[in-house]
Amino acid sequence: MSYRVAVLAGDGIGPEVMTQARRVLQAVEQKFNLVIDYQEYDVGGIAIDNHGTPLPNSTLRGCEQSDAILFGSVGGPKWENLPPEQQPERGALLPLRGHFELFCNLRPATLHPGLEALSPLRADISEKGFDILVVRELTGGIYFGKPKGREGSGDQEFAYDTMRYSRSEIERIARNAFIAAQSRRQKVTSVDKANVLACSVLWREVVEQVAAEFSDVELEHIYIDNATMQLLKRPNEFDVMLCSNLFGDIISDECAMLTGSMGLLPSASTNSKGFGLYEPAGGSAPDIAGKGVANPVAQILSAAMMLRYSLNQNAAAQCIEEAVAKALSNGYLTGELISPGSEHTAKTTKQMGDIIVQYI
Amino acid sequence: MSYRVAVLAGDGIGPEVMTQARRVLQAVEQKFNLVIDYQEYDVGGIAIDNHGTPLPNSTLRGCEQSDAILFGSVGGPKWENLPPEQQPERGALLPLRGHFELFCNLRPATLHPGLEALSPLRADISEKGFDILVVRELTGGIYFGKPKGREGSGDQEFAYDTMRYSRSEIERIARNAFIAAQSRRQKVTSVDKANVLACSVLWREVVEQVAAEFSDVELEHIYIDNATMQLLKRPNEFDVMLCSNLFGDIISDECAMLTGSMGLLPSASTNSKGFGLYEPAGGSAPDIAGKGVANPVAQILSAAMMLRYSLNQNAAAQCIEEAVAKALSNGYLTGELISPGSEHTAKTTKQMGDIIVQYI
Ligand SMILES: CC(C)[C@H](C(=O)O)[C@@H](O)C(=O)O
Ligand SMILES: CC(C)[C@H](C(=O)O)[C@@H](O)C(=O)O
């Protein structure tokens, strides 16, 4: 099998963790007889520096000619004072999501066995572990709804955004959530604010209709405000959390932080044709960039998600995931994962790559 | 001094905690020579049962003739399956907020010394304590923005909500946040999503203009997604959090849950004339209603906020707050605040009222 992948390493730690992901991919390509052609393109701050825009046309065209995008991370202090729509993160990610209609965002947040102490949660809560998959709608809602703008002047000046959801937009993301739940713990928690938002009332209605097709999956509804609370008390009771764009932004970040190990979390954003963008949940971490200490696991697991969802190479994906799990459970950890007083010594970005390649 | 207060005890534990708040108020009235005339009105589920609507006209008229509303809590399983806009919580609170233009919502979330173990946060985080005041805009944004509704049919059916903020709406809530910060730890963290929302871009601009009038207060901006994360890691670094309506709903609930002692948290919702609605942060807790075990402290502290913000009786307010603090630090606690293995025995709703009255 032969594929084409657009590599957008970006800024900060992006390039160095991408190097390790590429090595791991190379190892599974050999093992599973895959041929992947990688093309590198600028994105984010480096693209602003080289082309004057965070998402150059050449990058977009390159992505169009690929089966998937493997994305690093973008942003840094150098570009922080640009107007919002020109900043690396917003200016690259939102147009990519919109252009390729990447409506389905999967953000797993798992507390890895042995790493419970990293969670900011109380020991008796974190020791129960949790394994949550946030399924976030990514191309609708208040992110893309029109009209959006500003009018009037003086005291009377006002700004407005439109949250908007169609039945079909809700249906397709809901269906993905239920399918995901079927191969997990058969539970979907749909997050909304149906006591206030018209969009949420429709959301709830459509989600219930979709649920009727999945009699093996339990559905519960929760208000966004209550969801942020219950996640703190009983994270282990959630399985799949189905969210609109804005609520998914919030809930997925809360879940990520609850693991205490953001450097381990991948994400996938796919469209209805299986094309997708795969990126670590964490940011570009400019403070540690270039030091060789960043955790490459999130990038490596993002590559695994790419193999699974866009390249249909489930066995190769699983092989990477097992190698990562083995490395972690054998105590191969980068510095930020090591609690004070632990017997482990910090591994470098490259050492993490080495061991995972070895376990493939 | 003579005042008139509308008492809306509502459902669930509302009436029983209200009884204790009234006793405490009576004690400070005597001590500070105040005359408060209380009139009781139905609200929420009980109002649905008695009048067919969660906010009867008679209740609204009674509130109009008062200096403040002391609100208990509303809702319960009996009314859960009504359409959203008829439900006790939404159907009573939103119209009251709108009618009286209660734009300024203050929600303090404090980890009481000695009660750190109740927080769902890891011991080394909670032991540092925290003391956050969420200042939430309460009559604008996506809650009240027009148009809001539903159109089309079949797959093409869609729903929409409008987030809308005017310069003057942002200005007045921001000013309140900075004033509050002046008598606290001189820091305002403004929560927005300026990388996506036009409303947030205006929000940030106006907040910076207001900040220029308060050179003694530090201002920082944070995205809502990052805010939910940072609160888990370093809650002690926040002082005043300034939020729009929707973000304040989410952040204030997260903060409340981080204390682990929702039964202690009051809230105030005031307008520009000093009129206000005062209510506990927790809900109607139907599961423990009528058992005499509910914590009356949130209701009692709500009464204190009422004395401070609507009746201008700061000394009386402080007297209640000190009595509550003394009761808690002397180990007077209701059951839900007592950790397993503690030497304390659970006090009833009435015993909590007794001791606080005694300390007045
Ligand atoms: C950068 C920003 C526009 C983006 C979002 O809000 O979706 C980010 O927070 C994310 O979650 O991927
Ligand atoms: C009941 C609901 C409409 C309300 C809100 O969203 O404001 C509640 O959650 C609150 O925070 O007071």
mmCIF file of C-alpha atoms in Angstrom, chain A residues 166-360:
data_model
loop_
_atom_site.group_PDB
_atom_site.id
_atom_site.type_symbol
_atom_site.label_atom_id
_atom_site.label_comp_id
_atom_site.label_asym_id
_atom_site.label_seq_id
_atom_site.Cartn_x
_atom_site.Cartn_y
_atom_site.Cartn_z
ATOM 1 C CA SER A 166 -28.225 22.134 11.389
ATOM 2 C CA ARG A 167 -29.848 18.804 11.982
ATOM 3 C CA SER A 168 -27.438 17.110 9.552
ATOM 4 C CA GLU A 169 -24.362 18.607 11.220
ATOM 5 C CA ILE A 170 -25.485 17.263 14.583
ATOM 6 C CA GLU A 171 -26.486 13.916 13.157
ATOM 7 C CA ARG A 172 -23.129 13.069 11.601
ATOM 8 C CA ILE A 173 -21.058 13.942 14.660
ATOM 9 C CA ALA A 174 -23.511 12.159 16.969
ATOM 10 C CA ARG A 175 -23.310 9.044 14.828
ATOM 11 C CA ASN A 176 -19.511 9.081 15.106
ATOM 12 C CA ALA A 177 -19.765 9.354 18.878
ATOM 13 C CA PHE A 178 -22.086 6.361 19.128
ATOM 14 C CA ILE A 179 -19.920 4.273 16.804
ATOM 15 C CA ALA A 180 -16.884 5.112 18.938
ATOM 16 C CA ALA A 181 -18.782 4.164 22.088
ATOM 17 C CA GLN A 182 -19.679 0.762 20.652
ATOM 18 C CA SER A 183 -16.049 -0.327 20.692
ATOM 19 C CA ARG A 184 -15.448 1.253 24.104
ATOM 20 C CA ARG A 185 -17.681 1.142 27.208
ATOM 21 C CA GLN A 186 -21.014 1.750 25.413
ATOM 22 C CA LYS A 187 -21.846 5.078 26.957
ATOM 23 C CA VAL A 188 -22.300 8.518 25.398
ATOM 24 C CA THR A 189 -22.626 11.655 27.498
ATOM 25 C CA SER A 190 -23.909 14.498 25.369
ATOM 26 C CA VAL A 191 -22.885 17.922 26.662
ATOM 27 C CA ASP A 192 -25.150 20.893 25.990
ATOM 28 C CA LYS A 193 -26.864 23.905 27.498
ATOM 29 C CA ALA A 194 -30.413 23.027 26.486
ATOM 30 C CA ASN A 195 -31.859 25.183 29.269
ATOM 31 C CA VAL A 196 -30.548 28.292 27.504
ATOM 32 C CA LEU A 197 -29.537 27.632 23.884
ATOM 33 C CA ALA A 198 -31.856 26.919 20.968
ATOM 34 C CA CYS A 199 -28.946 25.080 19.335
ATOM 35 C CA SER A 200 -28.728 22.783 22.336
ATOM 36 C CA VAL A 201 -32.439 21.978 22.228
ATOM 37 C CA LEU A 202 -32.045 20.824 18.625
ATOM 38 C CA TRP A 203 -28.788 19.097 19.554
ATOM 39 C CA ARG A 204 -30.533 17.064 22.267
ATOM 40 C CA GLU A 205 -33.387 16.137 19.956
ATOM 41 C CA VAL A 206 -31.127 14.924 17.159
ATOM 42 C CA VAL A 207 -28.792 13.076 19.520
ATOM 43 C CA GLU A 208 -31.782 11.180 20.925
ATOM 44 C CA GLN A 209 -32.886 10.231 17.427
ATOM 45 C CA VAL A 210 -29.431 8.938 16.565
ATOM 46 C CA ALA A 211 -29.266 7.095 19.887
ATOM 47 C CA ALA A 212 -32.328 5.099 18.860
ATOM 48 C CA GLU A 213 -30.171 3.437 16.177
ATOM 49 C CA PHE A 214 -27.681 2.282 18.811
ATOM 50 C CA SER A 215 -29.640 0.258 21.314
ATOM 51 C CA ASP A 216 -26.402 -1.149 22.750
ATOM 52 C CA VAL A 217 -25.150 2.302 23.794
ATOM 53 C CA GLU A 218 -26.422 4.200 26.820
ATOM 54 C CA LEU A 219 -27.066 7.926 26.356
ATOM 55 C CA GLU A 220 -27.108 10.620 29.025
ATOM 56 C CA HIS A 221 -27.350 14.398 28.685
ATOM 57 C CA ILE A 222 -25.471 16.852 30.862
ATOM 58 C CA TYR A 223 -25.314 20.640 30.960
ATOM 59 C CA ILE A 224 -21.898 22.082 30.179
ATOM 60 C CA ASP A 225 -21.638 23.790 33.581
ATOM 61 C CA ASN A 226 -22.441 20.568 35.389
ATOM 62 C CA ALA A 227 -20.071 18.620 33.119
ATOM 63 C CA THR A 228 -17.076 20.715 34.192
ATOM 64 C CA MET A 229 -18.025 19.841 37.775
ATOM 65 C CA GLN A 230 -18.748 16.147 37.458
ATOM 66 C CA LEU A 231 -15.451 15.603 35.626
ATOM 67 C CA LEU A 232 -13.699 16.703 38.801
ATOM 68 C CA LYS A 233 -15.617 14.359 41.062
ATOM 69 C CA ARG A 234 -16.114 11.218 39.025
ATOM 70 C CA PRO A 235 -14.104 11.249 35.768
ATOM 71 C CA ASN A 236 -14.122 7.449 35.695
ATOM 72 C CA GLU A 237 -17.871 7.418 35.037
ATOM 73 C CA PHE A 238 -17.495 9.047 31.623
ATOM 74 C CA ASP A 239 -16.769 7.153 28.416
ATOM 75 C CA VAL A 240 -17.522 9.142 25.237
ATOM 76 C CA MET A 241 -18.366 12.826 25.681
ATOM 77 C CA LEU A 242 -20.170 14.261 22.669
ATOM 78 C CA CYS A 243 -19.779 18.019 22.374
ATOM 79 C CA SER A 244 -20.463 20.935 20.068
ATOM 80 C CA ASN A 245 -17.480 22.950 18.873
ATOM 81 C CA LEU A 246 -17.219 25.462 21.738
ATOM 82 C CA PHE A 247 -18.158 23.072 24.527
ATOM 83 C CA GLY A 248 -15.758 20.474 23.115
ATOM 84 C CA ASP A 249 -12.959 23.027 23.154
ATOM 85 C CA ILE A 250 -13.537 23.542 26.871
ATOM 86 C CA ILE A 251 -14.294 19.962 27.921
ATOM 87 C CA SER A 252 -11.397 18.430 25.981
ATOM 88 C CA ASP A 253 -8.920 20.808 27.565
ATOM 89 C CA GLU A 254 -10.299 20.144 31.017
ATOM 90 C CA CYS A 255 -10.033 16.383 30.407
ATOM 91 C CA ALA A 256 -6.499 16.756 29.061
ATOM 92 C CA MET A 257 -5.393 18.652 32.145
ATOM 93 C CA LEU A 258 -7.046 16.086 34.402
ATOM 94 C CA THR A 259 -4.603 13.493 33.079
ATOM 95 C CA GLY A 260 -1.701 15.738 34.102
ATOM 96 C CA SER A 261 0.211 14.409 31.123
ATOM 97 C CA MET A 262 -0.672 16.553 28.137
ATOM 98 C CA GLY A 263 2.488 15.424 26.365
ATOM 99 C CA LEU A 264 0.906 11.991 25.891
ATOM 100 C CA LEU A 265 -2.364 13.025 24.257
ATOM 101 C CA PRO A 266 -2.956 12.808 20.486
ATOM 102 C CA SER A 267 -5.953 14.053 18.526
ATOM 103 C CA ALA A 268 -7.602 13.434 15.182
ATOM 104 C CA SER A 269 -9.784 15.714 13.060
ATOM 105 C CA THR A 270 -11.381 13.929 10.154
ATOM 106 C CA ASN A 271 -13.892 14.546 7.395
ATOM 107 C CA SER A 272 -16.483 12.262 5.837
ATOM 108 C CA LYS A 273 -13.968 10.939 3.286
ATOM 109 C CA GLY A 274 -11.478 9.719 5.880
ATOM 110 C CA PHE A 275 -9.044 12.548 5.242
ATOM 111 C CA GLY A 276 -7.727 13.931 8.494
ATOM 112 C CA LEU A 277 -5.416 16.176 10.439
ATOM 113 C CA TYR A 278 -3.537 14.583 13.333
ATOM 114 C CA GLU A 279 -1.907 16.631 16.053
ATOM 115 C CA PRO A 280 -0.776 16.470 19.690
ATOM 116 C CA ALA A 281 -3.200 17.982 22.226
ATOM 117 C CA GLY A 282 -0.515 20.121 23.823
ATOM 118 C CA GLY A 283 0.923 23.312 22.405
ATOM 119 C CA SER A 284 4.234 24.328 20.896
ATOM 120 C CA ALA A 285 5.850 24.750 24.346
ATOM 121 C CA PRO A 286 8.317 27.446 23.238
ATOM 122 C CA ASP A 287 9.971 27.410 26.692
ATOM 123 C CA ILE A 288 11.448 23.946 26.133
ATOM 124 C CA ALA A 289 11.752 24.015 22.331
ATOM 125 C CA GLY A 290 15.121 23.026 20.934
ATOM 126 C CA LYS A 291 16.316 21.482 24.189
ATOM 127 C CA GLY A 292 15.586 17.909 23.189
ATOM 128 C CA VAL A 293 13.485 17.254 26.282
ATOM 129 C CA ALA A 294 9.963 17.507 24.845
ATOM 130 C CA ASN A 295 7.780 14.432 25.012
ATOM 131 C CA PRO A 296 7.300 12.971 21.515
ATOM 132 C CA VAL A 297 4.580 10.523 22.595
ATOM 133 C CA ALA A 298 1.588 12.729 21.716
ATOM 134 C CA GLN A 299 3.030 13.206 18.226
ATOM 135 C CA ILE A 300 3.759 9.503 17.887
ATOM 136 C CA LEU A 301 0.249 8.560 19.015
ATOM 137 C CA SER A 302 -1.133 11.136 16.568
ATOM 138 C CA ALA A 303 0.713 9.263 13.824
ATOM 139 C CA ALA A 304 -0.947 6.078 15.074
ATOM 140 C CA MET A 305 -4.375 7.714 14.853
ATOM 141 C CA MET A 306 -3.485 8.781 11.306
ATOM 142 C CA LEU A 307 -2.669 5.194 10.394
ATOM 143 C CA ARG A 308 -5.976 4.032 11.833
ATOM 144 C CA TYR A 309 -8.415 6.660 10.593
ATOM 145 C CA SER A 310 -6.953 7.954 7.324
ATOM 146 C CA LEU A 311 -4.707 5.153 6.073
ATOM 147 C CA ASN A 312 -6.849 2.275 7.347
ATOM 148 C CA GLN A 313 -3.794 0.566 8.793
ATOM 149 C CA ASN A 314 -5.244 -0.579 12.064
ATOM 150 C CA ALA A 315 -2.583 -3.175 12.837
ATOM 151 C CA ALA A 316 0.226 -0.661 12.344
ATOM 152 C CA ALA A 317 -1.619 1.838 14.521
ATOM 153 C CA GLN A 318 -2.072 -0.704 17.273
ATOM 154 C CA CYS A 319 1.559 -1.727 17.044
ATOM 155 C CA ILE A 320 2.621 1.866 17.756
ATOM 156 C CA GLU A 321 0.136 2.196 20.605
ATOM 157 C CA GLU A 322 1.383 -0.996 22.214
ATOM 158 C CA ALA A 323 5.004 0.065 21.865
ATOM 159 C CA VAL A 324 4.197 3.380 23.546
ATOM 160 C CA ALA A 325 2.258 1.690 26.346
ATOM 161 C CA LYS A 326 5.161 -0.684 26.920
ATOM 162 C CA ALA A 327 7.696 2.154 27.007
ATOM 163 C CA LEU A 328 5.623 4.076 29.541
ATOM 164 C CA SER A 329 4.917 1.109 31.762
ATOM 165 C CA ASN A 330 8.615 0.225 31.703
ATOM 166 C CA GLY A 331 9.329 3.657 33.148
ATOM 167 C CA TYR A 332 10.577 5.380 30.021
ATOM 168 C CA LEU A 333 9.412 8.905 30.767
ATOM 169 C CA THR A 334 10.394 12.426 29.816
ATOM 170 C CA GLY A 335 11.123 14.857 32.632
ATOM 171 C CA GLU A 336 7.685 16.445 32.992
ATOM 172 C CA LEU A 337 6.163 13.027 33.770
ATOM 173 C CA ILE A 338 8.503 12.215 36.620
ATOM 174 C CA SER A 339 7.242 13.004 40.096
ATOM 175 C CA PRO A 340 9.768 14.221 42.664
ATOM 176 C CA GLY A 341 11.299 11.283 44.517
ATOM 177 C CA SER A 342 10.620 8.819 41.723
ATOM 178 C CA GLU A 343 13.211 6.162 40.873
ATOM 179 C CA HIS A 344 13.004 7.056 37.179
ATOM 180 C CA THR A 345 15.458 9.275 35.359
ATOM 181 C CA ALA A 346 14.273 11.602 32.620
ATOM 182 C CA LYS A 347 14.634 10.437 29.043
ATOM 183 C CA THR A 348 15.304 12.823 26.177
ATOM 184 C CA THR A 349 13.047 13.276 23.174
ATOM 185 C CA LYS A 350 15.370 11.081 21.158
ATOM 186 C CA GLN A 351 15.672 8.362 23.817
ATOM 187 C CA MET A 352 11.888 8.111 23.910
ATOM 188 C CA GLY A 353 11.890 7.714 20.133
ATOM 189 C CA ASP A 354 14.655 5.099 20.376
ATOM 190 C CA ILE A 355 12.828 2.857 22.796
ATOM 191 C CA ILE A 356 9.507 3.075 20.980
ATOM 192 C CA VAL A 357 11.208 2.233 17.666
ATOM 193 C CA GLN A 358 12.902 -0.685 19.402
ATOM 194 C CA TYR A 359 9.569 -1.987 20.750
ATOM 195 C CA ILE A 360 7.952 -1.878 17.277
#
